[in-house]
Every structure is written in structure tokens, then in C-alpha cells.
Short mmCIF file of C-alpha atoms in Angstrom, two decimals:
data_model
loop_
_atom_site.label_atom_id
_atom_site.label_comp_id
_atom_site.label_asym_id
_atom_site.label_seq_id
_atom_site.Cartn_x
_atom_site.Cartn_y
_atom_site.Cartn_z
CA UNK A 1079 -150.79 -113.64 -178.72
CA UNK A 1080 -152.19 -112.90 -175.24
CA UNK A 1081 -150.64 -111.43 -172.21
CA UNK A 1082 -150.90 -114.54 -170.20
CA UNK A 1083 -149.08 -116.47 -173.13
CA UNK A 1084 -145.87 -114.13 -172.93
CA UNK A 1085 -144.07 -116.11 -170.27
CA UNK A 1086 -144.19 -119.26 -172.40
CA UNK A 1087 -142.63 -117.04 -175.15
CA UNK A 1088 -140.15 -115.21 -173.26
CA UNK A 1089 -138.94 -117.62 -170.14
CA UNK A 1090 -136.82 -115.03 -168.97
CA UNK A 1091 -140.24 -113.20 -167.75
CA UNK A 1092 -140.20 -116.09 -164.93
CA UNK A 1093 -136.89 -115.17 -163.73
CA UNK A 1094 -138.32 -111.67 -163.22
CA UNK A 1095 -141.11 -113.24 -161.30
CA UNK A 1096 -138.87 -114.71 -158.85
CA UNK A 1097 -136.73 -111.46 -158.42
CA UNK A 1098 -139.96 -109.54 -157.83
CA UNK A 1099 -141.32 -112.06 -155.18
CA UNK A 1100 -138.04 -111.97 -153.29
CA UNK A 1101 -137.89 -108.34 -153.36
CA UNK A 1102 -141.25 -107.78 -152.41
CA UNK A 1103 -141.34 -110.58 -149.47
CA UNK A 1104 -138.88 -108.37 -147.97
CA UNK A 1105 -141.26 -105.65 -147.36
CA UNK A 1106 -143.36 -107.83 -145.22
CA UNK A 1107 -146.42 -106.18 -146.13
CA UNK A 1108 -149.53 -108.24 -147.35
CA UNK A 1109 -151.14 -105.25 -149.00
CA UNK A 1110 -147.90 -104.88 -151.47
CA UNK A 1111 -146.66 -108.48 -151.90
CA UNK A 1112 -146.38 -110.85 -154.79
CA UNK A 1113 -149.99 -111.74 -154.41
CA UNK A 1114 -150.87 -108.03 -155.21
CA UNK A 1115 -148.83 -108.32 -158.30
CA UNK A 1116 -150.46 -111.54 -159.62
CA UNK A 1117 -153.83 -109.75 -159.21
CA UNK A 1118 -152.53 -106.72 -161.21
CA UNK A 1119 -151.21 -109.01 -163.96
CA UNK A 1120 -154.52 -110.72 -164.09
CA UNK A 1121 -156.35 -107.44 -164.42
CA UNK A 1122 -154.00 -106.44 -166.95
CA UNK A 1123 -154.71 -109.45 -169.01
CA UNK A 1124 -158.37 -108.79 -168.61
CA UNK A 1125 -158.09 -105.35 -169.72
CA UNK A 1126 -155.90 -105.82 -172.50
CA UNK A 1127 -158.05 -108.67 -173.98
CA UNK A 1128 -161.16 -106.49 -173.60
CA UNK A 1129 -159.35 -103.42 -175.40
CA UNK A 1130 -158.46 -105.45 -178.06
CA UNK A 1131 -154.68 -104.50 -177.51
CA UNK A 1132 -153.49 -107.96 -178.87
CA UNK A 1133 -154.70 -107.26 -182.24
CA UNK A 1134 -153.88 -103.36 -182.22
CA UNK A 1135 -150.50 -103.55 -180.77
CA UNK A 1136 -146.98 -105.06 -181.41
CA UNK A 1137 -145.30 -107.63 -179.19
CA UNK A 1138 -143.20 -104.67 -177.65
CA UNK A 1139 -146.29 -103.23 -176.51
CA UNK A 1140 -147.66 -106.33 -174.84
CA UNK A 1141 -144.44 -107.00 -173.22
CA UNK A 1142 -144.32 -103.32 -172.11
CA UNK A 1143 -147.63 -103.58 -170.46
CA UNK A 1144 -146.74 -107.08 -168.79
CA UNK A 1145 -143.42 -105.77 -167.55
CA UNK A 1146 -144.98 -102.40 -166.13
CA UNK A 1147 -147.60 -104.67 -164.25
CA UNK A 1148 -144.96 -107.09 -163.08
CA UNK A 1149 -142.50 -104.70 -161.83
CA UNK A 1150 -144.47 -101.51 -160.56
CA UNK A 1151 -144.15 -102.26 -157.18
CA UNK A 1152 -140.54 -103.28 -156.62
CA UNK A 1153 -139.73 -99.67 -155.43
CA UNK A 1154 -142.75 -98.63 -153.67
CA UNK A 1155 -142.15 -95.41 -151.74
CA UNK A 1156 -144.34 -96.59 -148.93
CA UNK A 1157 -142.01 -99.51 -148.21
CA UNK A 1158 -138.79 -97.74 -148.57
CA UNK A 1159 -138.23 -95.39 -145.69
CA UNK A 1160 -134.68 -94.41 -146.12
CA UNK A 1161 -134.81 -92.78 -149.25
CA UNK A 1162 -136.12 -89.80 -150.89
CA UNK A 1163 -138.79 -89.97 -153.60
CA UNK A 1164 -136.11 -88.90 -156.18
CA UNK A 1165 -133.62 -91.34 -154.73
CA UNK A 1166 -136.03 -94.14 -155.01
CA UNK A 1167 -137.00 -92.99 -158.69
CA UNK A 1168 -133.31 -92.84 -159.58
CA UNK A 1169 -132.54 -96.39 -158.10
CA UNK A 1170 -135.71 -97.91 -159.61
CA UNK A 1171 -134.79 -96.66 -163.01
CA UNK A 1172 -131.12 -97.98 -162.51
CA UNK A 1173 -132.22 -101.28 -161.33
CA UNK A 1174 -134.87 -102.09 -163.82
CA UNK A 1175 -132.95 -101.05 -166.89
CA UNK A 1176 -130.20 -103.56 -165.83
CA UNK A 1177 -132.52 -106.28 -165.02
CA UNK A 1178 -134.28 -105.72 -168.52
CA UNK A 1179 -130.86 -105.40 -170.42
CA UNK A 1180 -129.61 -108.67 -168.91
CA UNK A 1181 -132.63 -110.41 -170.05
CA UNK A 1182 -132.78 -109.25 -173.75
CA UNK A 1183 -135.45 -106.61 -172.91
CA UNK A 1184 -133.31 -103.56 -172.45
CA UNK A 1185 -135.02 -101.74 -175.48
CA UNK A 1186 -138.17 -101.54 -173.41
CA UNK A 1187 -136.52 -99.99 -170.18
CA UNK A 1188 -137.53 -96.44 -170.92
CA UNK A 1189 -141.08 -97.35 -171.75
CA UNK A 1190 -141.49 -99.49 -168.79
CA UNK A 1191 -139.85 -96.89 -166.42
CA UNK A 1192 -141.82 -94.03 -167.61
CA UNK A 1193 -144.79 -96.09 -167.26
CA UNK A 1194 -144.15 -97.07 -163.74
CA UNK A 1195 -143.30 -93.48 -162.55
CA UNK A 1196 -146.82 -92.71 -163.79
CA UNK A 1197 -148.93 -95.34 -162.09
CA UNK A 1198 -148.91 -93.80 -158.57
CA UNK A 1199 -152.03 -92.17 -157.29
CA UNK A 1200 -150.03 -89.61 -155.15
CA UNK A 1201 -147.54 -88.86 -157.99
CA UNK A 1202 -150.55 -88.09 -160.51
CA UNK A 1203 -152.24 -85.67 -158.18
CA UNK A 1204 -148.99 -84.11 -157.44
CA UNK A 1205 -147.62 -83.70 -160.81
CA UNK A 1206 -150.76 -83.97 -162.93
CA UNK A 1207 -149.04 -85.86 -165.63
CA UNK A 1208 -150.84 -87.42 -168.53
CA UNK A 1209 -150.98 -91.27 -168.94
CA UNK A 1210 -149.94 -91.14 -172.47
CA UNK A 1211 -149.19 -95.00 -173.36
CA UNK A 1212 -150.86 -98.28 -173.22
CA UNK A 1213 -148.73 -99.85 -170.64
CA UNK A 1214 -149.25 -96.82 -168.16
CA UNK A 1215 -152.97 -96.83 -168.68
CA UNK A 1216 -153.56 -100.36 -168.28
CA UNK A 1217 -151.23 -101.13 -165.45
CA UNK A 1218 -152.47 -98.22 -163.69
CA UNK A 1219 -156.20 -99.11 -164.07
CA UNK A 1220 -155.00 -102.79 -163.11
CA UNK A 1221 -153.26 -101.63 -159.91
CA UNK A 1222 -156.33 -99.24 -158.97
CA UNK A 1223 -158.78 -102.15 -159.61
CA UNK A 1224 -156.74 -103.96 -156.73
CA UNK A 1225 -157.28 -101.12 -154.31
CA UNK A 1226 -161.28 -101.21 -154.54
CA UNK A 1227 -163.89 -103.68 -153.35
CA UNK A 1228 -163.10 -106.39 -150.65
CA UNK A 1229 -159.62 -106.76 -151.53
CA UNK A 1230 -158.97 -103.06 -151.53
CA UNK A 1231 -160.73 -102.64 -148.08
CA UNK A 1232 -158.47 -105.55 -146.82
CA UNK A 1233 -155.33 -103.92 -148.26
CA UNK A 1234 -156.12 -100.64 -146.27
CA UNK A 1235 -156.35 -102.23 -143.00
CA UNK A 1236 -153.43 -104.53 -143.68
CA UNK A 1237 -151.09 -101.54 -144.43
CA UNK A 1238 -152.91 -99.48 -141.41
CA UNK A 1239 -151.89 -102.15 -139.04
CA UNK A 1240 -148.27 -102.46 -140.54
CA UNK A 1241 -147.95 -98.82 -140.22
CA UNK A 1242 -149.33 -98.60 -136.80
CA UNK A 1243 -151.98 -96.21 -138.34
CA UNK A 1244 -155.19 -95.94 -136.15
CA UNK A 1245 -158.59 -97.15 -137.88
CA UNK A 1246 -159.99 -93.53 -137.11
CA UNK A 1247 -159.59 -90.83 -134.58
CA UNK A 1248 -161.78 -90.42 -131.67
CA UNK A 1249 -161.92 -86.76 -132.18
CA UNK A 1250 -163.45 -87.12 -135.65
CA UNK A 1251 -167.17 -86.06 -136.04
CA UNK A 1252 -168.67 -88.49 -138.57
CA UNK A 1253 -172.35 -87.45 -139.01
CA UNK A 1254 -172.66 -86.84 -142.57
CA UNK A 1255 -171.06 -87.17 -145.98
CA UNK A 1256 -169.23 -83.88 -145.81
CA UNK A 1257 -167.60 -84.71 -142.49
CA UNK A 1258 -166.71 -88.21 -143.65
CA UNK A 1259 -164.96 -86.92 -146.81
CA UNK A 1260 -163.00 -84.30 -144.57
CA UNK A 1261 -161.58 -86.95 -142.43
CA UNK A 1262 -157.99 -87.03 -141.70
CA UNK A 1263 -156.02 -89.23 -144.24
CA UNK A 1264 -153.51 -90.06 -141.85
CA UNK A 1265 -155.95 -92.76 -140.39
CA UNK A 1266 -157.10 -95.89 -142.05
CA UNK A 1267 -160.90 -94.80 -142.54
CA UNK A 1268 -159.50 -91.52 -143.89
CA UNK A 1269 -157.97 -93.23 -146.81
CA UNK A 1270 -161.29 -94.03 -148.20
CA UNK A 1271 -162.60 -90.49 -148.93
CA UNK A 1272 -158.85 -89.15 -149.55
CA UNK A 1273 -158.05 -91.63 -152.31
CA UNK A 1274 -160.25 -95.02 -152.64
CA UNK A 1275 -163.62 -93.40 -153.43
CA UNK A 1276 -162.11 -91.52 -156.01
CA UNK A 1277 -160.36 -94.32 -157.99
CA UNK A 1278 -163.58 -95.27 -160.33
CA UNK A 1279 -163.63 -92.00 -161.92
CA UNK A 1280 -159.77 -91.91 -162.73
CA UNK A 1281 -159.80 -95.05 -164.73
CA UNK A 1282 -158.04 -94.55 -168.11
CA UNK A 1283 -159.49 -97.29 -170.20
CA UNK A 1284 -162.99 -98.16 -171.13
CA UNK A 1285 -162.64 -101.54 -169.54
CA UNK A 1286 -161.16 -100.16 -166.35
CA UNK A 1287 -164.07 -97.88 -165.89
CA UNK A 1288 -166.63 -100.59 -166.44
CA UNK A 1289 -164.87 -102.94 -163.89
CA UNK A 1290 -164.68 -100.10 -161.42
CA UNK A 1291 -168.40 -99.02 -161.75
#
């Protein structure tokens, strides 16, 4: 069974698609909308197939990969301004556990929530955790692939516009690679040296590294 076949076998997944779409439409953010989720799911399908996970792992692992990719941005801290990170994490775990339980997938709730908590670049840099499951590694690589290349560039400036973040600061002197990498991350161009240019070296799967190169 491939990742793309799962909604045919588990129709309840399509209900989750609708819920995620509705939730993320409220963000009004083209860089974190349901089309982003669709792209992450496609990336996850490619990585899963290339890494031969379908042959090596059971159905629950495939479902965990799918669900992690599908649900990973429902509680993105960048789009939820009135809660602390810990409050968001608690609400995320409570809500996702209930959603999965209602659809007969409650036994995967801990796996999926644990993986989602490890996808974030800022969380990885802050906490230094290890992505120790296939669902975490594949979903994280799939998400990061959508943050590089042409789509990644478009997403940076889309989010920057929504956040009223300047392209760059007039006082910034960018005359060599060192000064570029030292740019303030609070401007959109500064997001490239601060994060995006580092992602290709942080991929966790062989396929992710190959696609990011």
C-alpha cells in the first residue's frame, strides 16, 4: 500500500482533510494554507516510496506518516498569536487526540503528536531533539522541501507581507557573504541566511537530502 492509497482505505482521512482546510483557511496566510499541506503530503508520498517504507513498515507507520504530514500545521505558532508555545502544544495534543479517537485512529495519537512537535525548525534549534521516528523524519523533510526553491521564496515574502515585515532594513550593509549571513532575521531577506539556506543540510532522509541538493 502506498501513502496516496490510504484515503481510499480509510475514508475518515478525507474528513480530516476538510477539517484541516477549514482550520487553515482561517489563518488567511498563503504560506501556511491547505495547498501547503497538499504539497507536504505529495513530498511525503515521494519520500516514503523512495525510502521503501511501504515494504519495510506496517500500516500504522504509513498512517502515522500521512497524519503527521496532514495535521502538522493546524496549530502553527506563527499563526496563533494569543497563546504561549506551551499552551499551543497542549491544545494541539488535546484536539488532535480527540479528532483521531473519533475516527478510530486514537491508537496513533501519541505517535502523531510526538512527531508534529519535532517538525519545527525553531523547536529543533531550541531543544536539540532527535527525530527518532519515520513519521517525524519524513514529515519534517517534506515540510522543509516546501520551504526551499521557488515556492519557498514565494512563501517567505507572502508571510512577510502578512506580518508587515520589511523586505530588508535600509541600514543593512550587504557587500559580502559574511554580512549577508549576519542580516537581521526580522526582515524577510534575513530569513534566508537565518533558516532557509541551512535546511538542505538538515534533512533526515536520504531522499530528502537528494531532493534538497
